[in-house]
Amino acid sequence: MSTRTARPARREDQAAITYREAVRESIREAMHRDERVFLMGEDVGAYGGCFAVSLGLLEEFGPERIRDTPLSESAFVGAGIGAALGGMRPIVEIMTVNFSLLALDQILNNAATLLHMSGGQLNIPLVIRMTTGAGRQLAAQHSHSLEGWYAHIPGLRILAPATLEDARGMLWPALEDPDPVLIFEHGSLYNTSGVLRPGPVGITRSALRRSGRDITLIAYGGTLHKAMKAAEELASGGVEADVIDLRVLRPLDDSLIVESVTRTHRAVIVDEGWRSGSLSAEVSARIVEHAFYELDAPVERVCTAEVPIPYARHLEEAALPQVPAIVAAARRVIAS
Amino acid sequence: MSEKRTSPHRETELLRQMLRIRRFEERCVELYSTEKIRGFMHLYIGEEAVAAGVCHVLTADDAVVSTYREHGHALARGLPMTEIMAEMYGRAAGCSRGRGGSMHIFDASRRFYGGNAVVGGGLPIAVGLALADRCQGRSRVTVCFFGEGAMAEGEFHECLNLASLWRLPVLFACENNRYAMGTALARSQAETDLALRAAAYDVVAWPVDGMDAAAVADAAARATESIRAGAGPHFLELRTYRFRAHSMYDPDRYRTKTEIEEWKHRDPVSSLAERMKAAGDLTDDDVRVMDKEITEEIDRAVAFAERAPLEPVEDLTRFVYSEVTS
């Protein structure tokens, strides 16, 4: 395996930046480092990106490398596959995970499959970025968390950057990966900001974001920060939690999960996907398979209610995993 | 029908290529009935003029994207018959190491990108290959074969629009064999003038007699020259007919025997042979020699496949991800 690491971020990144700017800087760096890299998607150019991620890049790199596409998800995702086969390193942006379903044929039947189906001849060095998740009152066709579905598919690498460092650092190793990588950016994270800690970022391992001894909280993407808040609240009551950021949803790195649960003997999984058949179900199964006798209590899951995401603010909030529900689940697990 | 008869050598090659495809598939039918070949198998018999004619004008640098009915394209593109047959046998020596079968024949070294069994699914890949050529300043053509059934898929329309918008060097080679599996064109598509529909995307498009290999080669030569000159994507409606059923499982209830027999009168192999004989460019003896050489090639391919080892089961999960050495 290659090391899959990024160069340290540049000096000007020391100032506080947003998640959006971190992603933009990662694209800009990749475009400068490798002329085979180009960005393609709906409104990535003149509009500046649906979520303003690529704002200013058209002016910097021109329309050949910042390519506005028609509303043709299947065609431009498949064109990304073909361009990767033809020696380029495309970054394809899909506005939201809901829209990616229009390109699912290309992602599953071609990107994830061609290497194996061709007996190892055709690798696809393609990166697809898309927004995922709820929390912005965008209702049921712009808010779902379907990364768990994609994490079901062999042949893909699925990343969920939850921190500024991962937003800034995951793209380059993803472009170096010879296989297709999907990067899911939670829409609620774009405006979050902080000081970026420069350094290399890998795309194979989960990460421990907080250390505790009493319980393991497992989260990723948009739910990581909720899990961190829940851990703070638990700490004020004397309960210390490990918080694991999955980061890489496929191939899933369960070593840290198993190691942590072996220490804490208790686990709560937080997942913005629907509970049934979700990534949280997979994580739960891995714990049962690898650490069953270490458990002092049943694993709990805090997931999105099994409804299409509604528009009204109070309904949307009620549908999603929230800090109080995570704290309550953790306390039940501790008490049992 | 093409009127110009300027190159007996070219037509000999076209005839040989069509006969190879014909005889190869006839042998595949026998091997299927003895269960040497399994899975879905879609025969190209009747349509050979298209693959032979189009591939004849391509250079080694050009790319081919194909469908699940791709034995003819693969052979005409120059893939070794041994490796194709071994793939049909599911052997490790197959071009896809036994992971693809009849529907998924690939050869990266010959820029043959399969072998796509989702109707319309190859078109975006062809557009992307052409985009890569554009980005890297290469003067290459990507040929994308697909059937007329694909023109009912959204991907066709997305891709014609995108390729035209960006003036990409793609030859869209539509094999109109009149039936999408069992559904006749007029029963599934409101406008049956296919070139007209392609032209709606500002793509140069015209119909071609797909039963005449020389006419196909002429049209493909004209189209690829124009594409290389920067005129953007072209579309050929290659009017052809499959003499056999859709696949080995198809009872062929949706068309009449009369219709099939009428088309067989226009058999691309025998009609080119007859025309060449009439022009004095071919003798019965030439045909016998050609047929004998082809039979020997097929015999060698079958023997190769029979002897080829199976991929070890321990290697089942290889090639899900690239094998990277640090």
Coordinates of C-alpha atoms in Angstrom, one line a residue, chain B residues 112-326:
Chain B
F112 CA -10.6 -2.0 -25.9
Y113 CA -12.8 -0.8 -23.0
G114 CA -15.3 -3.6 -23.0
G115 CA -17.8 -5.3 -22.6
N116 CA -20.5 -3.1 -21.0
A117 CA -23.7 -5.0 -20.1
V118 CA -25.9 -2.1 -18.9
V119 CA -27.5 -0.7 -22.0
G120 CA -26.2 2.9 -22.5
G121 CA -23.6 2.5 -19.7
G122 CA -20.6 2.7 -22.0
L123 CA -21.5 6.0 -23.6
P124 CA -20.3 8.2 -20.7
I125 CA -17.0 6.3 -20.6
A126 CA -16.5 7.0 -24.3
V127 CA -17.1 10.7 -23.7
G128 CA -14.6 10.7 -20.8
L129 CA -11.9 8.9 -22.9
A130 CA -12.4 11.5 -25.6
L131 CA -12.3 14.3 -23.0
A132 CA -8.9 12.9 -21.7
D133 CA -7.6 13.0 -25.3
R134 CA -8.8 16.6 -25.6
C135 CA -7.2 17.6 -22.3
Q136 CA -3.9 16.0 -23.3
G137 CA -3.9 17.3 -26.8
R138 CA -4.0 13.9 -28.5
S139 CA -5.5 13.3 -31.9
R140 CA -7.3 10.1 -31.2
V141 CA -10.9 8.9 -31.8
T142 CA -13.0 7.0 -29.4
V143 CA -15.6 4.7 -31.0
C144 CA -18.6 3.9 -29.0
F145 CA -20.7 0.9 -30.2
F146 CA -24.3 0.6 -28.8
G147 CA -27.6 -0.6 -30.1
E148 CA -30.6 1.4 -31.1
G149 CA -32.2 0.3 -27.8
A150 CA -29.7 2.5 -26.0
M151 CA -31.3 5.5 -27.6
A152 CA -34.2 5.2 -25.2
E153 CA -31.9 5.5 -22.3
G154 CA -31.2 8.9 -20.7
E155 CA -27.5 8.3 -20.9
F156 CA -27.6 8.5 -24.7
H157 CA -29.1 12.0 -24.6
E158 CA -26.9 13.2 -21.8
C159 CA -23.8 11.9 -23.7
L160 CA -24.8 13.2 -27.2
N161 CA -25.4 16.6 -25.6
L162 CA -22.1 16.6 -23.6
A163 CA -19.9 15.3 -26.4
S164 CA -21.4 17.9 -28.8
L165 CA -21.2 20.7 -26.4
W166 CA -17.5 20.1 -25.8
R167 CA -16.9 19.0 -29.5
L168 CA -15.2 15.8 -28.3
P169 CA -13.7 13.2 -30.7
V170 CA -16.3 10.4 -30.3
L171 CA -17.7 8.3 -33.1
F172 CA -21.1 7.1 -31.9
A173 CA -21.6 3.9 -33.8
C174 CA -25.3 2.9 -33.4
E175 CA -26.0 -0.7 -34.4
N176 CA -29.6 -0.6 -35.3
N177 CA -30.6 -4.2 -35.5
R178 CA -34.2 -3.2 -35.1
Y179 CA -34.9 -5.0 -31.8
A180 CA -34.1 -4.0 -28.3
M181 CA -34.1 -7.6 -27.0
G182 CA -37.6 -8.4 -28.2
T183 CA -39.0 -4.9 -28.6
A184 CA -39.1 -3.5 -32.1
L185 CA -37.9 0.0 -32.6
A186 CA -41.2 1.4 -33.6
R187 CA -42.8 -0.1 -30.5
S188 CA -40.4 1.6 -28.1
Q189 CA -39.3 4.9 -29.7
A190 CA -41.5 7.6 -31.0
E191 CA -39.1 8.9 -33.6
T192 CA -37.5 6.0 -35.5
D193 CA -35.2 8.2 -37.7
L194 CA -32.2 7.7 -35.5
A195 CA -29.8 10.0 -37.4
L196 CA -32.4 12.8 -37.1
R197 CA -32.5 12.4 -33.4
A198 CA -28.7 12.5 -33.1
A199 CA -28.6 15.5 -35.3
A200 CA -30.9 17.3 -32.8
Y201 CA -27.8 17.5 -30.6
D202 CA -25.8 19.3 -33.4
V203 CA -24.0 16.1 -34.2
V204 CA -23.1 15.1 -37.8
A205 CA -25.2 12.0 -38.4
W206 CA -26.2 9.8 -41.2
P207 CA -27.6 6.3 -41.9
V208 CA -25.4 3.6 -43.4
D209 CA -26.1 0.2 -44.9
G210 CA -24.8 -1.9 -42.0
M211 CA -25.0 -5.1 -44.1
D212 CA -22.3 -3.8 -46.4
A213 CA -18.8 -3.9 -44.8
A214 CA -17.3 -1.7 -47.5
A215 CA -20.0 0.9 -47.1
V216 CA -19.5 0.8 -43.3
A217 CA -15.7 1.2 -43.7
D218 CA -16.3 4.1 -46.1
A219 CA -18.6 5.9 -43.7
A220 CA -16.4 5.2 -40.7
A221 CA -13.4 6.5 -42.6
R222 CA -15.2 9.7 -43.5
A223 CA -16.5 10.2 -40.0
T224 CA -13.2 9.5 -38.2
E225 CA -11.3 11.8 -40.6
S226 CA -13.8 14.6 -39.9
I227 CA -13.5 13.9 -36.1
R228 CA -9.7 14.0 -36.3
A229 CA -10.0 17.3 -38.1
G230 CA -11.8 18.7 -35.1
A231 CA -15.4 18.6 -36.3
G232 CA -16.7 17.1 -33.0
P233 CA -18.6 13.9 -32.5
H234 CA -20.2 12.0 -35.3
F235 CA -23.1 9.5 -35.3
L236 CA -23.6 6.6 -37.7
E237 CA -26.8 4.7 -37.8
L238 CA -25.6 1.3 -39.0
R239 CA -28.7 -0.5 -40.2
T240 CA -28.2 -4.2 -39.6
Y241 CA -29.9 -7.3 -38.4
R242 CA -29.0 -10.2 -36.1
F243 CA -29.8 -13.5 -37.6
R244 CA -29.8 -15.3 -34.3
A245 CA -31.9 -14.7 -31.2
H246 CA -31.1 -12.0 -28.7
S247 CA -29.3 -14.5 -26.4
M248 CA -29.1 -18.2 -25.9
Y249 CA -32.2 -18.0 -23.8
D250 CA -34.4 -16.2 -26.3
P251 CA -37.1 -18.2 -28.1
D252 CA -37.4 -15.5 -30.7
R253 CA -41.2 -15.1 -30.7
Y254 CA -41.3 -11.5 -31.5
R255 CA -40.3 -11.6 -35.2
T256 CA -41.4 -13.7 -38.2
K257 CA -39.4 -16.3 -39.9
T258 CA -40.1 -14.5 -43.2
E259 CA -38.5 -11.4 -41.9
I260 CA -35.4 -13.2 -40.7
E261 CA -35.1 -15.0 -44.1
E262 CA -35.5 -11.8 -46.0
W263 CA -32.6 -10.3 -44.1
K264 CA -30.5 -13.4 -44.6
H265 CA -30.6 -12.7 -48.3
R266 CA -28.5 -9.7 -47.5
D267 CA -26.0 -11.7 -45.4
P268 CA -22.9 -9.4 -45.1
V269 CA -20.4 -12.2 -45.5
S270 CA -21.8 -13.9 -48.6
S271 CA -22.9 -10.7 -50.3
L272 CA -19.4 -9.2 -50.1
A273 CA -17.9 -12.6 -51.2
E274 CA -20.3 -12.7 -54.2
R275 CA -19.5 -9.1 -55.1
M276 CA -15.8 -9.7 -55.0
K277 CA -16.1 -12.9 -57.1
A278 CA -18.2 -11.0 -59.7
A279 CA -15.4 -8.4 -59.9
G280 CA -12.8 -11.0 -60.3
D281 CA -11.2 -10.2 -56.9
L282 CA -12.0 -13.5 -55.2
T283 CA -12.2 -17.2 -56.2
D284 CA -14.0 -20.1 -54.5
D285 CA -10.5 -21.4 -53.7
D286 CA -9.6 -18.2 -52.0
V287 CA -12.7 -18.6 -49.8
R288 CA -11.8 -22.2 -49.0
V289 CA -8.3 -21.3 -48.0
M290 CA -9.6 -18.4 -45.9
D291 CA -12.1 -20.6 -44.2
K292 CA -9.5 -23.3 -43.5
E293 CA -7.2 -20.8 -41.9
I294 CA -10.0 -19.5 -39.7
T295 CA -11.0 -22.9 -38.7
E296 CA -7.4 -23.6 -37.6
E297 CA -7.3 -20.4 -35.7
I298 CA -10.5 -21.3 -33.9
D299 CA -9.2 -24.8 -33.2
R300 CA -6.1 -23.3 -31.6
A301 CA -8.2 -21.0 -29.5
V302 CA -10.4 -23.8 -28.2
A303 CA -7.4 -25.9 -27.5
F304 CA -5.8 -23.0 -25.6
A305 CA -9.0 -22.5 -23.6
E306 CA -9.3 -26.2 -22.8
R307 CA -5.8 -26.3 -21.5
A308 CA -5.8 -23.0 -19.6
P309 CA -5.9 -23.3 -15.9
L310 CA -8.7 -21.8 -13.7
E311 CA -8.0 -18.8 -11.7
P312 CA -7.2 -20.0 -8.1
V313 CA -10.1 -19.5 -5.7
E314 CA -7.6 -17.9 -3.3
D315 CA -7.5 -15.0 -5.8
L316 CA -11.2 -14.4 -5.7
T317 CA -11.0 -11.0 -4.2
R318 CA -8.0 -9.8 -6.2
F319 CA -8.7 -6.7 -8.4
V320 CA -11.4 -5.3 -6.1
Y321 CA -8.8 -2.7 -5.3
S322 CA -5.5 -2.0 -7.1
E323 CA -2.5 -3.9 -6.0
V324 CA -0.2 -1.0 -5.0
T325 CA 3.4 -1.6 -4.2
S326 CA 5.0 1.0 -2.0

